[in-house]
PDB file of C-alpha atoms in Angstrom:
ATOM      1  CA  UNK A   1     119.215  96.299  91.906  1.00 51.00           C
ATOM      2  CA  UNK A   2     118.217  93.022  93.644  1.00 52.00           C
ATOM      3  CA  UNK A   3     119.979  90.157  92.822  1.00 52.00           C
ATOM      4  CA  UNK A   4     117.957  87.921  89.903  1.00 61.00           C
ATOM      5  CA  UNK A   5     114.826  86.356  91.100  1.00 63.00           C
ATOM      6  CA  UNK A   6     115.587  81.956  90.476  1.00 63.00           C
ATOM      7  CA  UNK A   7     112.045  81.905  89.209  1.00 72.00           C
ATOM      8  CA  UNK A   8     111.626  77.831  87.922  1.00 72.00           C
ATOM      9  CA  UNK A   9     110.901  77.186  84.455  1.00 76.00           C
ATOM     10  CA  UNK A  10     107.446  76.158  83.679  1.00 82.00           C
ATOM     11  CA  UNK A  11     107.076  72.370  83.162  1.00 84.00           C
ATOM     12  CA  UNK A  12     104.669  71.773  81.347  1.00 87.00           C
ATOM     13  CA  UNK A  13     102.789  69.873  84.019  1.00 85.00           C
ATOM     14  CA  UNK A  14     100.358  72.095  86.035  1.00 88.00           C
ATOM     15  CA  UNK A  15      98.642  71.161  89.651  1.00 86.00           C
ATOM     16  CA  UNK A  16      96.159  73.788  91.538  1.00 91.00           C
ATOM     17  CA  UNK A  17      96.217  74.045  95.428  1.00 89.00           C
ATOM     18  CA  UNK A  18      93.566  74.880  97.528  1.00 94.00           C
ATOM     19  CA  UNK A  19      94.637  76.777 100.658  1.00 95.00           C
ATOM     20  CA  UNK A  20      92.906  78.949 103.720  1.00 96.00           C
ATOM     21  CA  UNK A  21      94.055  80.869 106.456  1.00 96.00           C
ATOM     22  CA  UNK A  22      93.740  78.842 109.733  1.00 94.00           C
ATOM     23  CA  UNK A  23      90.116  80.278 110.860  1.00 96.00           C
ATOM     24  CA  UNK A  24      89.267  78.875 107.262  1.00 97.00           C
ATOM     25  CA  UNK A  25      87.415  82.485 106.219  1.00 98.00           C
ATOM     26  CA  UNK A  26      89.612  83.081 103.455  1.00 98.00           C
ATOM     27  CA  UNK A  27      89.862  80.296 100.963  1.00 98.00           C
ATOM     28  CA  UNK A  28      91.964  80.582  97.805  1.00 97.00           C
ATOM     29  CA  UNK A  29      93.400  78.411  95.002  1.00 97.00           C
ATOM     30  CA  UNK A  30      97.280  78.218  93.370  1.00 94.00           C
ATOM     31  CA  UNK A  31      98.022  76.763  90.025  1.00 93.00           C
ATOM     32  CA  UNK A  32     101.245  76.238  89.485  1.00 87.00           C
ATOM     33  CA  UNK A  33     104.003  74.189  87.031  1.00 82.00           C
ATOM     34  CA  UNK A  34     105.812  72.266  89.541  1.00 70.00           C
ATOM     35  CA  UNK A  35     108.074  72.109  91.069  1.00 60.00           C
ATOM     36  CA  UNK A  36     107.277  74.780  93.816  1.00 65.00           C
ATOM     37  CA  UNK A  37     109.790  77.592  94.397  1.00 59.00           C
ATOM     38  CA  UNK A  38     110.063  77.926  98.215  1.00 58.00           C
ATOM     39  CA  UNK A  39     111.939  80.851  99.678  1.00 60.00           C
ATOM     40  CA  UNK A  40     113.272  81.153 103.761  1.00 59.00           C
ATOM     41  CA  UNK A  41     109.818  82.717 104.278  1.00 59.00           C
ATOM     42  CA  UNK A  42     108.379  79.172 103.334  1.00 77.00           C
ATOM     43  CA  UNK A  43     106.216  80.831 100.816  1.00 80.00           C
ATOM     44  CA  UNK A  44     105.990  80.348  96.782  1.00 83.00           C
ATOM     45  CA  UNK A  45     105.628  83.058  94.084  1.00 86.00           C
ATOM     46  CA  UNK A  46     102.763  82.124  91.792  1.00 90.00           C
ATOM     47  CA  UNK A  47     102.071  84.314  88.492  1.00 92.00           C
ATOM     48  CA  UNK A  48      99.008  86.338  90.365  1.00 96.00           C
ATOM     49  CA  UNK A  49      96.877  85.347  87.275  1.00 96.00           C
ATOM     50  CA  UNK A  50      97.267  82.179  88.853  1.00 95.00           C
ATOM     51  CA  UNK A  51      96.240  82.551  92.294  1.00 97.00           C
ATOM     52  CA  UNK A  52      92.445  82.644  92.750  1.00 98.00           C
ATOM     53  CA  UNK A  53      90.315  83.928  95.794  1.00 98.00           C
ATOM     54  CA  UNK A  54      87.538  81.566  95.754  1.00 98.00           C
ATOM     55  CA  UNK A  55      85.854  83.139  99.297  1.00 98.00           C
ATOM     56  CA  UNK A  56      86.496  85.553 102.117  1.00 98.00           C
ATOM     57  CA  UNK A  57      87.796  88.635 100.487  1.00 97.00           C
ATOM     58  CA  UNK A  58      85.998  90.888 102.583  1.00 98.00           C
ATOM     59  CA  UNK A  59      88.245  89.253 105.334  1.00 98.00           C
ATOM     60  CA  UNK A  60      91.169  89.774 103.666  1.00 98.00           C
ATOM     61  CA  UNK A  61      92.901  93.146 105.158  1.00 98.00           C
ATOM     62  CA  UNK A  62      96.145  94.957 103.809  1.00 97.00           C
ATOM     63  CA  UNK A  63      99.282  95.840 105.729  1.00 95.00           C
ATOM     64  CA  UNK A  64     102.122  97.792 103.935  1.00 94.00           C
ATOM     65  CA  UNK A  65     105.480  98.512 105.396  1.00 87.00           C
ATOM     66  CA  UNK A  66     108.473 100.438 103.851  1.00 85.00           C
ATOM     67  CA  UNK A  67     107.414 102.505 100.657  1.00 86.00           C
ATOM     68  CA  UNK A  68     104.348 100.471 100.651  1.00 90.00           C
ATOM     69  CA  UNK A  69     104.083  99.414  97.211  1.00 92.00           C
ATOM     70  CA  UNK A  70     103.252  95.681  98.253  1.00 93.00           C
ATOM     71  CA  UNK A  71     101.002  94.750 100.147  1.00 96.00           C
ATOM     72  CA  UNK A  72     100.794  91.890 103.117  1.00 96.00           C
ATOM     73  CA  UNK A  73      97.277  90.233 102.953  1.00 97.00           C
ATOM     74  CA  UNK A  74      95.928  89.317 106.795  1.00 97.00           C
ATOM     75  CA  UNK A  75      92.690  87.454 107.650  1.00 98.00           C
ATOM     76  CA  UNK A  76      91.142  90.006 109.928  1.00 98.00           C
ATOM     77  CA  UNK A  77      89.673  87.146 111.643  1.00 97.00           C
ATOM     78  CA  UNK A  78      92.511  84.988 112.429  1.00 96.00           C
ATOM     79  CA  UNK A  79      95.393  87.147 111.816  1.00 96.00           C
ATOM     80  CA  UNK A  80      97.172  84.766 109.512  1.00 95.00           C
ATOM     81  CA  UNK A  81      99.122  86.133 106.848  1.00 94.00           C
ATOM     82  CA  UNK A  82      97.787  84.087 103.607  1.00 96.00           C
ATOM     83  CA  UNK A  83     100.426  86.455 100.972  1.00 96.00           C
ATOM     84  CA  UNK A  84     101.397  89.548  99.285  1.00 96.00           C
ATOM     85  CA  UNK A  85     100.936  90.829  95.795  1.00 96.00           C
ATOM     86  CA  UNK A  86     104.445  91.932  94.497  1.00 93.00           C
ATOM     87  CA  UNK A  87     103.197  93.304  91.290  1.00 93.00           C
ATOM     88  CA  UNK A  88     104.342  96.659  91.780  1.00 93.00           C
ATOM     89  CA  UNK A  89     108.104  95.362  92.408  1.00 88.00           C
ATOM     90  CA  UNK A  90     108.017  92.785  89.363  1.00 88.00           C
ATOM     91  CA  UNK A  91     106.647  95.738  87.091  1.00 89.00           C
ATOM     92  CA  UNK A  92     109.694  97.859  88.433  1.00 87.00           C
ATOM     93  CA  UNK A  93     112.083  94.650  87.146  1.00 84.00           C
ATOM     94  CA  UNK A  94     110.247  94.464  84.100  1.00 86.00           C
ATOM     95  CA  UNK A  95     108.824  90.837  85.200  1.00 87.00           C
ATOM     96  CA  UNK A  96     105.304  89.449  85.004  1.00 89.00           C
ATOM     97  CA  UNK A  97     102.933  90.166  88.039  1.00 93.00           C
ATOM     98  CA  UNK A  98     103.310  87.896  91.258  1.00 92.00           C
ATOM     99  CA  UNK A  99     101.784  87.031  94.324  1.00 94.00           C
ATOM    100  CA  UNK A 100     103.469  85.537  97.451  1.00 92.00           C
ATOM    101  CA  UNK A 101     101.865  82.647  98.719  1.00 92.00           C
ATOM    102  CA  UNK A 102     102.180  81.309 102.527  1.00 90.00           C
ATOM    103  CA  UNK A 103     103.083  77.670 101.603  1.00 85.00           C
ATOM    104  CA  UNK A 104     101.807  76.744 105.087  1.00 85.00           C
ATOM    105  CA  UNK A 105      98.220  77.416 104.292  1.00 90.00           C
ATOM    106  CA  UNK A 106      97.975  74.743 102.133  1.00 87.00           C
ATOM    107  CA  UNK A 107      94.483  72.334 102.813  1.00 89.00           C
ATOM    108  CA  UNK A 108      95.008  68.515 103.187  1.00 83.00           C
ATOM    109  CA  UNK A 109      98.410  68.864 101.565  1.00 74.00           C
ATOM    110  CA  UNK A 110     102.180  67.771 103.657  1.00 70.00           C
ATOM    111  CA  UNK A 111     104.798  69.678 102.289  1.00 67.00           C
ATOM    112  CA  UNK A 112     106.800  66.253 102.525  1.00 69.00           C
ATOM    113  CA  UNK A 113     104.583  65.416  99.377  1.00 65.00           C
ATOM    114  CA  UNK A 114     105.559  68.282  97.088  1.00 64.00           C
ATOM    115  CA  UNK A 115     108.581  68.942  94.753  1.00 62.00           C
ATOM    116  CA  UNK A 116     109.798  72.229  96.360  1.00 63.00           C
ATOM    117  CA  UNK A 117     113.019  74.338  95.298  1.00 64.00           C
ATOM    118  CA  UNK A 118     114.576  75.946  98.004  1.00 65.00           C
ATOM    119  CA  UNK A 119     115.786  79.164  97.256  1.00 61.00           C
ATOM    120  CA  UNK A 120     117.498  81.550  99.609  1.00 59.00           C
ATOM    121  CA  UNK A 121     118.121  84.475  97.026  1.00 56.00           C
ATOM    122  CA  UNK A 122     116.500  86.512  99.750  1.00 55.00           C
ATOM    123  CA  UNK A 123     120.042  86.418 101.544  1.00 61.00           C
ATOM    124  CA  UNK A 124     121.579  88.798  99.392  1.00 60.00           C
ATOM    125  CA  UNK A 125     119.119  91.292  98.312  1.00 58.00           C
ATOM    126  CA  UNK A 126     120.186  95.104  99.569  1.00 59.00           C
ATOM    127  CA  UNK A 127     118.770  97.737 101.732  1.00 62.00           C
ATOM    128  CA  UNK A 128     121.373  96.042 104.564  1.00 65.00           C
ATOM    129  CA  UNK A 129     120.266  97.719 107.678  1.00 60.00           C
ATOM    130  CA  UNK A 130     121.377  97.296 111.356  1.00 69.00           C
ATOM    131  CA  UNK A 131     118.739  97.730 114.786  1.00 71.00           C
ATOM    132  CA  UNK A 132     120.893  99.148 117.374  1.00 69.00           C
TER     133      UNK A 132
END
């Protein structure tokens, strides 16, 4: 079992984000109860009922890798990797859907600005495997 996710506790006070990939094709939007939860990937984990595709969905492609149960979202034009929807893993855990959100796609916005949580909970989370 993976070690508990450090999900924040919703404060009450709620900002949305707009964000794109770098071509600017897909365009999306994040609300989220500060402060941001940012993991060594330098992404966030929004509720996926709040993450909203506003344009470019027929951009966004799919790439899956191990079982394949969640999948990376690419701009096909651009090749930027704007998330991932880990619903199937949170539904395993019993948790509410969630989407992973490349913090660095964020429009007009320095991360210097935001309240961000660093979490490295990644660290410890099992298969370990070794490349030879």
């Amino acid at each position: 079992m993976p070690p508990p996710t450090p999900w924040p506790e919703e404060t009450g006070v709620w900002a949305t984000y707009a964000l794109h990939c770098h071509c600017g094709a897909i365009r999306y939007n994040i609300t989220i109860s500060p402060p941001l939860l940012e993991s060594e990937a330098q992404a966030c984990h929004p509720l996926a009922k709040n993450v909203e595709f506003t344009q470019g969905l027929e951009h966004r492609k799919e790439y899956r890798c191990g079982r394949g149960i969640c999948p990376h979202w690419i701009c096909e034009r651009c090749g930027n990797v704007v998330g991932s929807d880990l619903t199937a893993i949170e539904k395993m855990f019993g948790g509410e859907a969630r989407n992973t959100i490349n913090l660095r796609m964020l429009k007009d916005v320095s991360l210097d600005q935001l309240s961000i949580k660093k979490s490295t909970v990644m660290k410890g989370a099992p298969p370990e495997y070794r490349v030879d």
